[in-house]
Short mmCIF file of C-alpha atoms in Angstrom, two decimals:
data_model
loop_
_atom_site.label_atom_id
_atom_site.label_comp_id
_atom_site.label_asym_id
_atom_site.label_seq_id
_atom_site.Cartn_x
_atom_site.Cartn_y
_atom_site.Cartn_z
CA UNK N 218 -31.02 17.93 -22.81
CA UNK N 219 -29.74 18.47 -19.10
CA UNK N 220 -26.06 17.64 -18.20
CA UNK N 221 -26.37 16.62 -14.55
CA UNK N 222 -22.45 16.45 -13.57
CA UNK N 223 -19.68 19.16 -13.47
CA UNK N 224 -16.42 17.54 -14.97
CA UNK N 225 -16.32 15.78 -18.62
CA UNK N 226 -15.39 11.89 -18.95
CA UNK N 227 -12.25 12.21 -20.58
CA UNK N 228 -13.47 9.05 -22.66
CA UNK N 229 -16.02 8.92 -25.50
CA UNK N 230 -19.72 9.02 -25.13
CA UNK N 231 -22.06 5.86 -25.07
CA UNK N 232 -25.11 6.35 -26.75
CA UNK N 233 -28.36 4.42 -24.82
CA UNK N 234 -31.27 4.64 -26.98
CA UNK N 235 -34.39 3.24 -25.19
CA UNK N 236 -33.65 3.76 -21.48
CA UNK N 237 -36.73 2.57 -19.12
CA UNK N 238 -36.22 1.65 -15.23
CA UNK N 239 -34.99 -1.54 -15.89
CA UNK N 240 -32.21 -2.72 -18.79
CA UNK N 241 -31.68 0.54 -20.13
CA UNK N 242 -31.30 2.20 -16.65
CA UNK N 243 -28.98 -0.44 -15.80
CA UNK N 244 -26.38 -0.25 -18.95
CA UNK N 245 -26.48 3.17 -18.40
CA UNK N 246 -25.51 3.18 -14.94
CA UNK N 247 -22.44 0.49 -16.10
CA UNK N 248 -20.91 2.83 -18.45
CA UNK N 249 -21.35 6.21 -16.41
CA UNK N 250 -19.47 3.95 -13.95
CA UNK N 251 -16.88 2.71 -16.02
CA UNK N 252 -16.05 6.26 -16.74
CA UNK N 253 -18.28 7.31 -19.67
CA UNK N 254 -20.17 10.52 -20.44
CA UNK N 255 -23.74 8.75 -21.24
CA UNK N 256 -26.26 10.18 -22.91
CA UNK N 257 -29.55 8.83 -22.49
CA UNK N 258 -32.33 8.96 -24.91
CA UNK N 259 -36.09 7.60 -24.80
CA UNK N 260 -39.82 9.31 -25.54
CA UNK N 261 -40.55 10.34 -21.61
CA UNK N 262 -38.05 13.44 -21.48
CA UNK N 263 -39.47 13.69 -17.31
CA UNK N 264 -38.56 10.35 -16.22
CA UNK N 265 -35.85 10.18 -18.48
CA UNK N 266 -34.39 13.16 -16.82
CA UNK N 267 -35.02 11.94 -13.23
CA UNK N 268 -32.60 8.66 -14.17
CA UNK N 269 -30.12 11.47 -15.41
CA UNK N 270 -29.95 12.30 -11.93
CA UNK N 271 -30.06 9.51 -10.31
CA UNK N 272 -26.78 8.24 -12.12
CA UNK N 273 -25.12 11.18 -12.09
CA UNK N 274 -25.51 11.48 -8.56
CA UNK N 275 -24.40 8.07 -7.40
CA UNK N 276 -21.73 7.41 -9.96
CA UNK N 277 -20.27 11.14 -9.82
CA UNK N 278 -20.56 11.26 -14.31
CA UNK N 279 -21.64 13.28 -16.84
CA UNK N 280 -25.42 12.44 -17.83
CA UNK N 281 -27.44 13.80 -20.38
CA UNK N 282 -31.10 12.94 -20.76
CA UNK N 283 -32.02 13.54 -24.19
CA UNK N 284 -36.05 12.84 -25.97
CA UNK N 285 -36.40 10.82 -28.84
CA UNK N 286 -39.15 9.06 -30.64
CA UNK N 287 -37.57 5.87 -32.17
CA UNK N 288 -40.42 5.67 -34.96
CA UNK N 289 -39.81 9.37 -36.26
CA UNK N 290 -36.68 9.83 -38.45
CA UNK N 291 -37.45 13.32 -37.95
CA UNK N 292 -37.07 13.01 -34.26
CA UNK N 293 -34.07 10.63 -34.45
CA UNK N 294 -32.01 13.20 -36.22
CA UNK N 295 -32.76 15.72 -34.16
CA UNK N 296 -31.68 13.87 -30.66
CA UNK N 297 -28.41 12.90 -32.24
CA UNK N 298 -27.65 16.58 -33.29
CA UNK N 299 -27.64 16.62 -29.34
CA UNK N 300 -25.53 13.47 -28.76
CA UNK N 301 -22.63 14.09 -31.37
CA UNK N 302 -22.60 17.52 -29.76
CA UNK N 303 -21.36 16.38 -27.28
CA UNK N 304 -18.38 14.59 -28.71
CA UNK N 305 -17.21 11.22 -31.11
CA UNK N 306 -19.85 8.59 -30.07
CA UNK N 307 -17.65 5.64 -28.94
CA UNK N 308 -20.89 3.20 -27.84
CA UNK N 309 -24.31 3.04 -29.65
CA UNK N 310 -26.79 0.85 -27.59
CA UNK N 311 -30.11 0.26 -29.42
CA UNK N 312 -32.65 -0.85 -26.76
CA UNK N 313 -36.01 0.47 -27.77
CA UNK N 314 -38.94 -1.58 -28.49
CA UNK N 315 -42.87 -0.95 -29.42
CA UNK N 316 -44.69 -2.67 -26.58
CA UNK N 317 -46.97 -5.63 -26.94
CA UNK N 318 -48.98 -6.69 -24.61
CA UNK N 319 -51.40 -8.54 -26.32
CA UNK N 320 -51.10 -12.11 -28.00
CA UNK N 321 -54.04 -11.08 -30.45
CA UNK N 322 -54.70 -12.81 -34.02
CA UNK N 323 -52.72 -11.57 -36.22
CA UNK N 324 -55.29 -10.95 -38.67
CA UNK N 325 -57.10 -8.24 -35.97
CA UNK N 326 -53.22 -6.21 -35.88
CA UNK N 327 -54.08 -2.62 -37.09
CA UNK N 328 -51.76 -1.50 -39.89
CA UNK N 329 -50.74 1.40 -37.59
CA UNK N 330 -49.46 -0.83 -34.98
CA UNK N 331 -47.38 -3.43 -37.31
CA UNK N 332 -46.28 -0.38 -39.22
CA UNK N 333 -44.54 1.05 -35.52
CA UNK N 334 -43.49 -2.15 -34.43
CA UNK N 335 -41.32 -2.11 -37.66
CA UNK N 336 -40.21 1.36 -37.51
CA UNK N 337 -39.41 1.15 -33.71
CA UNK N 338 -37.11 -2.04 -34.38
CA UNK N 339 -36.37 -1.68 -37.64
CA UNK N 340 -36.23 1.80 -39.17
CA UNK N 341 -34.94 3.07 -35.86
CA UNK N 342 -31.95 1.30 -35.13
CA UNK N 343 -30.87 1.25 -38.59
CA UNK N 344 -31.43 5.40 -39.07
CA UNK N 345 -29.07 5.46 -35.09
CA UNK N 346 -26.88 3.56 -36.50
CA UNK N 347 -25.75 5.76 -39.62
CA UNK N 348 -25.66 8.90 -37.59
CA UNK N 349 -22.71 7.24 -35.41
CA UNK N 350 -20.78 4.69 -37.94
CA UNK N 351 -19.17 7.76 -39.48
CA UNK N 352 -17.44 8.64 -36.68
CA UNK N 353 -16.66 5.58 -35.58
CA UNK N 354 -15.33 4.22 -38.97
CA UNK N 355 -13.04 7.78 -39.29
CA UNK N 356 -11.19 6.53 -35.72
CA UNK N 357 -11.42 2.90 -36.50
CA UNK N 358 -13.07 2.04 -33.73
CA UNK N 359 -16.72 1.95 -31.69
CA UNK N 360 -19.37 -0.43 -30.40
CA UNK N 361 -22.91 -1.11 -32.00
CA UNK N 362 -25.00 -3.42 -29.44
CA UNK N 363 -28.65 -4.33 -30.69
CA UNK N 364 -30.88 -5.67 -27.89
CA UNK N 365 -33.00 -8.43 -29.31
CA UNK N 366 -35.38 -10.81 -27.74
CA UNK N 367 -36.90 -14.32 -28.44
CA UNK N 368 -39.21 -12.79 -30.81
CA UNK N 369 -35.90 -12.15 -32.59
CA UNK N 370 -35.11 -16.03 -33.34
CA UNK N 371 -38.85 -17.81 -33.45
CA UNK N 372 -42.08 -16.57 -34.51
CA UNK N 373 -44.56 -16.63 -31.79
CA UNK N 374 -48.61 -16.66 -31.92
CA UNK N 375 -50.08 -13.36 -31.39
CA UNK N 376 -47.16 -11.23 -31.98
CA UNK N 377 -46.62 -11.10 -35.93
CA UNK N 378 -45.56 -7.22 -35.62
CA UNK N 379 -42.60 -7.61 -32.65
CA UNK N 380 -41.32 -10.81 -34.06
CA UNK N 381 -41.23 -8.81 -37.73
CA UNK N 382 -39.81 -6.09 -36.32
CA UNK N 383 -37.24 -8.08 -34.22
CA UNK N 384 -36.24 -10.91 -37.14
CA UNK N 385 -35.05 -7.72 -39.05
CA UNK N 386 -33.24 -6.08 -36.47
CA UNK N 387 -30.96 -9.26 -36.47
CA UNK N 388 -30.56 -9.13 -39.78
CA UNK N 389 -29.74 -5.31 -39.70
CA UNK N 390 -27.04 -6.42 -36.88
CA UNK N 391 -25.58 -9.11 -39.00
CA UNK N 392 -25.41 -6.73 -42.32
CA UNK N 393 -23.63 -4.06 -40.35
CA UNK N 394 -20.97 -6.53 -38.54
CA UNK N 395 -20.46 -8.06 -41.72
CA UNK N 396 -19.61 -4.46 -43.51
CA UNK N 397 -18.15 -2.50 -40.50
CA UNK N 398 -16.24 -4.94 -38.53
CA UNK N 399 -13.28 -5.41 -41.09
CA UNK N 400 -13.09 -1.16 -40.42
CA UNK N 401 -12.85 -1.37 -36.73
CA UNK N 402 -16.64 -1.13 -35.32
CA UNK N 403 -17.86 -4.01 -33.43
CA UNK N 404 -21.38 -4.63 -34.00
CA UNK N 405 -23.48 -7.52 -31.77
CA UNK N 406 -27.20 -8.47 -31.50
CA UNK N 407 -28.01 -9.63 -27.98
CA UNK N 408 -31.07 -12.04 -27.67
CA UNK N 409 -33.04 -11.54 -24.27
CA UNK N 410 -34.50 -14.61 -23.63
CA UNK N 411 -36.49 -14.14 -20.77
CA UNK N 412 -38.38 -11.52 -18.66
CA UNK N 413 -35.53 -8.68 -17.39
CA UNK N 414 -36.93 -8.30 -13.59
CA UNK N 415 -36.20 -4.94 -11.28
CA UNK N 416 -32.26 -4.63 -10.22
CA UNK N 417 -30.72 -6.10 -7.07
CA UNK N 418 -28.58 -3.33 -6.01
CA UNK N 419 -27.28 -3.28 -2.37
CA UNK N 420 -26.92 -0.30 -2.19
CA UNK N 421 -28.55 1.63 1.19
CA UNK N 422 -29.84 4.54 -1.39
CA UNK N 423 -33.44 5.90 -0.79
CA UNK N 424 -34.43 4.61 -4.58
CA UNK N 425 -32.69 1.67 -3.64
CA UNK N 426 -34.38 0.75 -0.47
CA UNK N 427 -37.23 1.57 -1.77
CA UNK N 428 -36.46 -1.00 -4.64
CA UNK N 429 -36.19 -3.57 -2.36
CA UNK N 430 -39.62 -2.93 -0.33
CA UNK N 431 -41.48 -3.34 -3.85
CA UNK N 432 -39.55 -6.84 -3.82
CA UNK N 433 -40.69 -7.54 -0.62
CA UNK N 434 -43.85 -7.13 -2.05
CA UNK N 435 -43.66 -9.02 -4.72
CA UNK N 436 -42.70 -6.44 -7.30
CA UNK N 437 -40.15 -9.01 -8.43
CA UNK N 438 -36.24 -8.65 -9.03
CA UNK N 439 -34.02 -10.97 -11.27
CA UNK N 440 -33.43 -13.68 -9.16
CA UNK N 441 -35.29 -16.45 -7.98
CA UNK N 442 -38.73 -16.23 -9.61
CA UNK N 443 -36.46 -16.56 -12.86
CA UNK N 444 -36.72 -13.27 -13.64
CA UNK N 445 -33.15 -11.75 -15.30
CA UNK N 446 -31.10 -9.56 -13.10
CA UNK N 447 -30.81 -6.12 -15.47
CA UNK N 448 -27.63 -5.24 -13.59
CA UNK N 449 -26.53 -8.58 -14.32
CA UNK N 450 -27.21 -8.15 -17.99
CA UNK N 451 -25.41 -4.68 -18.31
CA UNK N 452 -22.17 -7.12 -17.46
CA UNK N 453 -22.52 -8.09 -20.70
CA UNK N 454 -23.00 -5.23 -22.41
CA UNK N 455 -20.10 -4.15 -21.09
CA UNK N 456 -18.08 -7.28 -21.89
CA UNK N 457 -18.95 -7.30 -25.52
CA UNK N 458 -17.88 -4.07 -25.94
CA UNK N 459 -14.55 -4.66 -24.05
CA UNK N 460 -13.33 -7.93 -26.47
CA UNK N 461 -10.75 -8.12 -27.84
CA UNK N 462 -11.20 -7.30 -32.20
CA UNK N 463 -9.52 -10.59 -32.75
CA UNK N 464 -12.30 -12.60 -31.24
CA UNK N 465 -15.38 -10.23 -31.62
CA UNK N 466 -19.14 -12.25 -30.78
CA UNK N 467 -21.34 -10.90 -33.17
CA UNK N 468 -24.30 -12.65 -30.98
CA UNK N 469 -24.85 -13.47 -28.07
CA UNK N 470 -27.94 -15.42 -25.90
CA UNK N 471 -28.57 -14.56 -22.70
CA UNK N 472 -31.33 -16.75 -20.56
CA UNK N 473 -31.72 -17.11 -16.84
CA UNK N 474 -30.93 -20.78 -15.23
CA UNK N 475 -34.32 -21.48 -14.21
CA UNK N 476 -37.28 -21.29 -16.66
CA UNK N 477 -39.31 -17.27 -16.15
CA UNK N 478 -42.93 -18.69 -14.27
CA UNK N 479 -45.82 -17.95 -15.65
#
């Protein structure tokens, strides 16, 4: 764990479980902006670490990288020993997945993979979620956000373990809104139904420019190839957990306005 800024958010922590280059960077980067210490948590401690820096450095906060392996309760227990260390968890953002890159028959699926698939999207958010709600349900108040998918809404050939996986992490999401929401904790599923592209920052950064030079080069950014903006989708995040309790969205789709080509 590495704290990469000198002065404490005088606000709660936010929690981002699952935090690659792209939508987990990103909704990172909105909170430690909005004013949050962030802790960030994911399996590659290195790069997870260099993103630490990054978003410490250009939005002056309090970032702590943190390892975790989403399939290990083990693991999960020990990485929020670190978090709640740090103070009452006000945001939990589940955003890990088991990758698939495969449309295979679903009778040639190993047992090991289906069985990680679950944990990762099943087991694991469920097992983050109880070592926050306690907290959050003693001060009446916090933010659960569950990152979903397609897969979480329609079965799709080839991909019997994610869409599993995903159909019950929607039904974990409704459960816990449906028991924690009348005590103050705002729980929400968010489906992404598309392909999240590389960030279109303007900023003049080195990391930045050299952002858009892969775009150049076709690396591809939300935008116009109908890829999905990550910054863009971070908004969101950060809307949901700003509503107001009297009119709390317990899901919420989010697609770009031209179809993702193939």
């Amino acid at each position: 764990m590495r704290s990469m800024a000198s002065s404490a958010s005088s606000r709660g922590i936010a929690a981002i479980v699952g935090v690659g280059p792209k939508l987990g960077r990103s909704i990172a980067r909105k909170f430690a902006h909005e004013g949050y210490t962030v802790a960030i948590l994911a399996r590659d401690l290195e790069r997870l670490s260099r993103f630490a820096d990054e978003i410490a450095r250009e939005e002056k906060a309090q970032v702590f990288a943190i390892r975790i392996d989403c399939s290990d309760s083990r693991s999960i227990r020990e990485a929020f020993e670190g978090v709640l260390s740090l103070g009452f968890v006000e945001v939990l953002v589940y955003n890990a997945h088991q990758s698939v890159s495969h449309p295979i028959i679903s009778t040639d699926i190993s047992i090991d993979s289906f069985q990680k698939s679950l944990a990762v999207s099943s087991m694991g958010p469920f097992l983050c979620a109880q070592q926050v709600l306690g907290g959050m349900v003693d001060r009446g108040r916090g933010t659960i956000l569950f990152t979903g998918c397609s897969a979480s809404l329609n079965g799709i050939i080839g991909y019997s373990e994610l869409c599993c996986g995903k159909f019950a992490l929607r039904a974990l999401s409704q459960c816990l809104a449906r028991e924690f929401q009348p005590r103050g904790v705002h729980v929400a599923h968010v489906v992404i139904d598309g392909i999240v592209g590389a960030p279109r920052r303007t900023s003049t950064s080195q990391s930045q420019q050299r952002l858009l030079v892969e775009e150049h080069q076709g690396g591809g950014g939300g935008g116009g190839d109908g890829s999905m903006d990550p910054d863009s989708l971070a908004q969101s995040y950060w809307y949901l957990h700003n509503q107001d309790r009297s009119a709390w969205t317990q899901e919420i789709d989010l697609r770009p306005s031209i179809p993702t080509l193939n």
